[in-house]
PDB file of C-alpha atoms in Angstrom:
ATOM      1  CA  UNK S1008     -25.956  12.353 -16.460  1.00 87.00           C
ATOM      2  CA  UNK S1009     -24.943  15.840 -18.799  1.00 90.00           C
ATOM      3  CA  UNK S1010     -23.174  18.602 -17.391  1.00 95.00           C
ATOM      4  CA  UNK S1011     -23.226  21.682 -20.160  1.00 95.00           C
ATOM      5  CA  UNK S1012     -21.597  24.720 -18.519  1.00 97.00           C
ATOM      6  CA  UNK S1013     -22.468  28.043 -19.957  1.00 97.00           C
ATOM      7  CA  UNK S1014     -19.774  30.367 -20.409  1.00 98.00           C
ATOM      8  CA  UNK S1015     -19.474  34.347 -19.701  1.00 97.00           C
ATOM      9  CA  UNK S1016     -19.322  37.054 -16.974  1.00 97.00           C
ATOM     10  CA  UNK S1017     -20.801  37.359 -13.782  1.00 95.00           C
ATOM     11  CA  UNK S1018     -22.498  40.189 -13.046  1.00 93.00           C
ATOM     12  CA  UNK S1019     -25.622  42.704 -14.432  1.00 93.00           C
ATOM     13  CA  UNK S1020     -23.027  44.880 -16.610  1.00 95.00           C
ATOM     14  CA  UNK S1021     -21.974  42.067 -18.462  1.00 96.00           C
ATOM     15  CA  UNK S1022     -25.787  40.031 -19.257  1.00 95.00           C
ATOM     16  CA  UNK S1023     -26.339  40.757 -22.993  1.00 96.00           C
ATOM     17  CA  UNK S1024     -22.200  41.019 -24.071  1.00 96.00           C
ATOM     18  CA  UNK S1025     -20.983  38.846 -27.004  1.00 97.00           C
ATOM     19  CA  UNK S1026     -18.767  36.884 -24.365  1.00 96.00           C
ATOM     20  CA  UNK S1027     -21.879  35.564 -22.086  1.00 98.00           C
ATOM     21  CA  UNK S1028     -24.022  34.231 -24.685  1.00 98.00           C
ATOM     22  CA  UNK S1029     -23.008  30.887 -23.169  1.00 98.00           C
ATOM     23  CA  UNK S1030     -25.225  32.240 -20.097  1.00 97.00           C
ATOM     24  CA  UNK S1031     -27.610  33.474 -22.618  1.00 96.00           C
ATOM     25  CA  UNK S1032     -27.767  29.759 -23.575  1.00 95.00           C
ATOM     26  CA  UNK S1033     -28.373  28.950 -20.966  1.00 95.00           C
ATOM     27  CA  UNK S1034     -31.049  30.914 -19.615  1.00 93.00           C
ATOM     28  CA  UNK S1035     -32.894  30.024 -22.454  1.00 91.00           C
ATOM     29  CA  UNK S1036     -32.472  25.992 -21.820  1.00 88.00           C
ATOM     30  CA  UNK S1037     -33.463  26.171 -18.438  1.00 87.00           C
ATOM     31  CA  UNK S1038     -36.728  29.012 -18.956  1.00 84.00           C
ATOM     32  CA  UNK S1039     -37.952  26.096 -20.946  1.00 72.00           C
ATOM     33  CA  UNK S1040     -39.414  28.150 -23.561  1.00 62.00           C
ATOM     34  CA  UNK S1041     -37.543  26.809 -26.046  1.00 58.00           C
ATOM     35  CA  UNK S1042     -37.329  23.333 -25.330  1.00 54.00           C
ATOM     36  CA  UNK S1043     -38.501  21.052 -27.429  1.00 50.00           C
ATOM     37  CA  UNK S1044     -41.818  19.576 -26.510  1.00 46.00           C
ATOM     38  CA  UNK S1045     -41.821  15.880 -27.437  1.00 42.00           C
ATOM     39  CA  UNK S1046     -38.189  15.447 -25.445  1.00 44.00           C
ATOM     40  CA  UNK S1047     -36.941  15.534 -22.332  1.00 50.00           C
ATOM     41  CA  UNK S1048     -34.318  18.267 -21.507  1.00 50.00           C
ATOM     42  CA  UNK S1049     -33.693  17.971 -18.317  1.00 55.00           C
ATOM     43  CA  UNK S1050     -34.023  13.948 -17.710  1.00 63.00           C
ATOM     44  CA  UNK S1051     -30.336  13.492 -16.420  1.00 74.00           C
ATOM     45  CA  UNK S1052     -29.138  16.200 -17.097  1.00 80.00           C
ATOM     46  CA  UNK S1053     -27.454  19.604 -15.239  1.00 89.00           C
ATOM     47  CA  UNK S1054     -26.992  23.492 -16.260  1.00 92.00           C
ATOM     48  CA  UNK S1055     -24.442  25.554 -14.710  1.00 96.00           C
ATOM     49  CA  UNK S1056     -23.474  29.056 -15.621  1.00 96.00           C
ATOM     50  CA  UNK S1057     -19.726  29.848 -14.727  1.00 96.00           C
ATOM     51  CA  UNK S1058     -19.698  32.623 -12.125  1.00 95.00           C
ATOM     52  CA  UNK S1059     -15.973  33.225 -12.815  1.00 96.00           C
ATOM     53  CA  UNK S1060     -14.830  35.992 -15.202  1.00 97.00           C
ATOM     54  CA  UNK S1061     -14.211  34.140 -18.650  1.00 95.00           C
ATOM     55  CA  UNK S1062     -10.242  34.046 -18.593  1.00 95.00           C
ATOM     56  CA  UNK S1063     -10.664  32.384 -15.139  1.00 96.00           C
ATOM     57  CA  UNK S1064     -13.218  29.725 -16.448  1.00 96.00           C
ATOM     58  CA  UNK S1065     -11.279  26.798 -15.817  1.00 96.00           C
ATOM     59  CA  UNK S1066     -11.539  26.354 -11.374  1.00 97.00           C
ATOM     60  CA  UNK S1067     -15.213  26.685 -12.022  1.00 97.00           C
ATOM     61  CA  UNK S1068     -15.371  23.707 -14.531  1.00 97.00           C
ATOM     62  CA  UNK S1069     -13.012  21.300 -13.242  1.00 97.00           C
ATOM     63  CA  UNK S1070     -14.260  21.405  -9.988  1.00 97.00           C
ATOM     64  CA  UNK S1071     -17.793  20.701 -11.127  1.00 97.00           C
ATOM     65  CA  UNK S1072     -16.803  17.828 -13.298  1.00 97.00           C
ATOM     66  CA  UNK S1073     -14.968  16.637  -9.998  1.00 96.00           C
ATOM     67  CA  UNK S1074     -17.748  17.094  -8.254  1.00 95.00           C
ATOM     68  CA  UNK S1075     -20.323  15.452 -10.364  1.00 93.00           C
ATOM     69  CA  UNK S1076     -17.611  12.535 -11.765  1.00 94.00           C
ATOM     70  CA  UNK S1077     -18.717  13.961 -15.355  1.00 94.00           C
ATOM     71  CA  UNK S1078     -16.875  11.482 -18.126  1.00 93.00           C
ATOM     72  CA  UNK S1079     -15.693  14.321 -21.079  1.00 90.00           C
ATOM     73  CA  UNK S1080     -18.001  12.250 -23.695  1.00 91.00           C
ATOM     74  CA  UNK S1081     -20.937  13.942 -21.256  1.00 95.00           C
ATOM     75  CA  UNK S1082     -19.089  17.095 -20.835  1.00 97.00           C
ATOM     76  CA  UNK S1083     -20.838  20.118 -22.848  1.00 97.00           C
ATOM     77  CA  UNK S1084     -19.248  24.255 -22.607  1.00 98.00           C
ATOM     78  CA  UNK S1085     -21.276  26.456 -24.434  1.00 98.00           C
ATOM     79  CA  UNK S1086     -19.182  29.284 -25.413  1.00 97.00           C
ATOM     80  CA  UNK S1087     -18.639  32.512 -27.821  1.00 97.00           C
ATOM     81  CA  UNK S1088     -16.787  32.038 -31.179  1.00 96.00           C
ATOM     82  CA  UNK S1089     -15.555  34.807 -33.127  1.00 94.00           C
ATOM     83  CA  UNK S1090     -14.649  32.011 -35.763  1.00 92.00           C
ATOM     84  CA  UNK S1091     -18.290  31.545 -36.766  1.00 96.00           C
ATOM     85  CA  UNK S1092     -20.666  33.915 -37.992  1.00 96.00           C
ATOM     86  CA  UNK S1093     -23.907  35.063 -36.076  1.00 97.00           C
ATOM     87  CA  UNK S1094     -26.431  32.852 -36.526  1.00 97.00           C
ATOM     88  CA  UNK S1095     -24.620  29.716 -36.861  1.00 98.00           C
ATOM     89  CA  UNK S1096     -23.023  27.455 -34.660  1.00 98.00           C
ATOM     90  CA  UNK S1097     -20.870  24.006 -34.078  1.00 97.00           C
ATOM     91  CA  UNK S1098     -21.062  21.048 -31.834  1.00 96.00           C
ATOM     92  CA  UNK S1099     -17.493  19.512 -31.747  1.00 96.00           C
ATOM     93  CA  UNK S1100     -15.681  17.573 -29.987  1.00 96.00           C
ATOM     94  CA  UNK S1101     -12.207  18.522 -28.269  1.00 92.00           C
ATOM     95  CA  UNK S1102     -12.422  21.397 -31.122  1.00 86.00           C
ATOM     96  CA  UNK S1103     -12.487  24.822 -30.045  1.00 81.00           C
ATOM     97  CA  UNK S1104     -11.816  28.395 -31.568  1.00 80.00           C
ATOM     98  CA  UNK S1105      -8.496  29.530 -32.939  1.00 83.00           C
ATOM     99  CA  UNK S1106      -8.037  31.556 -29.721  1.00 84.00           C
ATOM    100  CA  UNK S1107      -9.899  31.764 -26.393  1.00 92.00           C
ATOM    101  CA  UNK S1108      -8.512  32.587 -23.117  1.00 91.00           C
ATOM    102  CA  UNK S1109     -11.838  30.847 -21.016  1.00 93.00           C
ATOM    103  CA  UNK S1110     -11.410  27.157 -22.918  1.00 95.00           C
ATOM    104  CA  UNK S1111      -7.229  27.761 -22.810  1.00 95.00           C
ATOM    105  CA  UNK S1112      -7.714  28.411 -18.822  1.00 96.00           C
ATOM    106  CA  UNK S1113     -10.299  25.090 -19.053  1.00 97.00           C
ATOM    107  CA  UNK S1114      -8.050  22.970 -21.127  1.00 96.00           C
ATOM    108  CA  UNK S1115      -5.167  24.045 -18.568  1.00 95.00           C
ATOM    109  CA  UNK S1116      -7.264  23.181 -15.191  1.00 96.00           C
ATOM    110  CA  UNK S1117      -8.622  19.588 -17.017  1.00 95.00           C
ATOM    111  CA  UNK S1118      -5.596  19.102 -18.758  1.00 94.00           C
ATOM    112  CA  UNK S1119      -7.195  18.235 -22.223  1.00 93.00           C
ATOM    113  CA  UNK S1120      -9.232  19.337 -24.911  1.00 94.00           C
ATOM    114  CA  UNK S1121     -11.170  16.457 -24.564  1.00 95.00           C
ATOM    115  CA  UNK S1122     -14.913  17.570 -24.133  1.00 97.00           C
ATOM    116  CA  UNK S1123     -17.983  18.796 -25.997  1.00 97.00           C
ATOM    117  CA  UNK S1124     -17.737  23.047 -27.039  1.00 97.00           C
ATOM    118  CA  UNK S1125     -20.906  24.652 -27.930  1.00 98.00           C
ATOM    119  CA  UNK S1126     -19.098  27.172 -30.216  1.00 97.00           C
ATOM    120  CA  UNK S1127     -21.994  29.706 -30.819  1.00 98.00           C
ATOM    121  CA  UNK S1128     -20.808  32.319 -33.154  1.00 97.00           C
ATOM    122  CA  UNK S1129     -20.831  35.764 -32.491  1.00 97.00           C
ATOM    123  CA  UNK S1130     -19.100  37.869 -34.873  1.00 93.00           C
ATOM    124  CA  UNK S1131     -21.068  39.882 -37.645  1.00 88.00           C
ATOM    125  CA  UNK S1132     -18.441  42.388 -38.018  1.00 86.00           C
ATOM    126  CA  UNK S1133     -17.715  42.881 -42.282  1.00 85.00           C
ATOM    127  CA  UNK S1134     -13.894  42.893 -43.494  1.00 85.00           C
ATOM    128  CA  UNK S1135     -13.108  46.395 -42.715  1.00 88.00           C
ATOM    129  CA  UNK S1136     -14.918  46.985 -38.996  1.00 88.00           C
ATOM    130  CA  UNK S1137     -12.847  43.967 -37.994  1.00 84.00           C
ATOM    131  CA  UNK S1138      -9.613  45.772 -38.898  1.00 84.00           C
ATOM    132  CA  UNK S1139     -11.024  48.453 -36.860  1.00 88.00           C
ATOM    133  CA  UNK S1140     -12.149  46.647 -33.855  1.00 88.00           C
ATOM    134  CA  UNK S1141     -10.102  44.371 -31.479  1.00 90.00           C
ATOM    135  CA  UNK S1142     -12.137  40.949 -30.789  1.00 88.00           C
ATOM    136  CA  UNK S1143     -11.198  41.487 -27.253  1.00 89.00           C
ATOM    137  CA  UNK S1144     -12.894  44.483 -27.349  1.00 93.00           C
ATOM    138  CA  UNK S1145     -16.072  43.250 -29.660  1.00 94.00           C
ATOM    139  CA  UNK S1146     -16.740  40.737 -27.041  1.00 94.00           C
ATOM    140  CA  UNK S1147     -17.342  42.753 -24.217  1.00 95.00           C
ATOM    141  CA  UNK S1148     -20.140  44.532 -25.933  1.00 96.00           C
ATOM    142  CA  UNK S1149     -23.306  44.355 -26.307  1.00 97.00           C
ATOM    143  CA  UNK S1150     -25.629  42.636 -28.943  1.00 97.00           C
ATOM    144  CA  UNK S1151     -27.448  45.505 -31.101  1.00 96.00           C
ATOM    145  CA  UNK S1152     -31.428  44.650 -31.093  1.00 97.00           C
ATOM    146  CA  UNK S1153     -30.835  43.116 -34.244  1.00 97.00           C
ATOM    147  CA  UNK S1154     -28.269  40.582 -33.701  1.00 97.00           C
ATOM    148  CA  UNK S1155     -30.989  39.124 -31.046  1.00 97.00           C
ATOM    149  CA  UNK S1156     -32.683  38.062 -32.794  1.00 97.00           C
ATOM    150  CA  UNK S1157     -30.537  36.322 -35.260  1.00 97.00           C
ATOM    151  CA  UNK S1158     -29.300  35.048 -31.998  1.00 97.00           C
ATOM    152  CA  UNK S1159     -32.898  34.150 -30.714  1.00 96.00           C
ATOM    153  CA  UNK S1160     -33.270  32.145 -33.777  1.00 97.00           C
ATOM    154  CA  UNK S1161     -30.356  30.214 -33.330  1.00 97.00           C
ATOM    155  CA  UNK S1162     -30.364  29.425 -29.524  1.00 95.00           C
ATOM    156  CA  UNK S1163     -33.596  27.711 -30.747  1.00 93.00           C
ATOM    157  CA  UNK S1164     -31.698  25.612 -33.152  1.00 94.00           C
ATOM    158  CA  UNK S1165     -28.747  24.869 -30.346  1.00 95.00           C
ATOM    159  CA  UNK S1166     -31.299  23.913 -28.272  1.00 89.00           C
ATOM    160  CA  UNK S1167     -32.967  21.490 -30.172  1.00 87.00           C
ATOM    161  CA  UNK S1168     -29.399  19.926 -31.021  1.00 90.00           C
ATOM    162  CA  UNK S1169     -28.489  19.200 -27.388  1.00 85.00           C
ATOM    163  CA  UNK S1170     -31.537  17.715 -27.300  1.00 78.00           C
ATOM    164  CA  UNK S1171     -30.964  14.958 -29.592  1.00 78.00           C
ATOM    165  CA  UNK S1172     -27.412  14.034 -28.321  1.00 74.00           C
TER     166      UNK S1172
END
């Protein structure tokens, strides 16, 4: 069984925040709208959205790993990544962004980084904008309409890639 967890913050006010891209991807997977037609993405797959605030994600993930007895090789955590440009993503085992408090809490609770990181790029700022807006503020802003168009395209790519793993 594969467990795919999307990180984000609970509550409607955060629904369209950049920090909630993990929840947004899970919603897309669950809707079936972006599922590759020739692949059965849902066979042996459990999708979950974190129900705790981002920086407290560790206990949620740890509890699910224990409950479902998931091997590290079958755990996928989808999260926002400021180290990656909007429209890009990486799926890497044991490697996350330089700084991410939600992931740090997961590492502390699991005792390691040994799981799949689905790193979804959210940064569309220019160099000057990066100097003016702190990352912790930027991630709590909503995606713009233009960014949502780019995000929709990358979510389709992510779903196709997850279906092949």
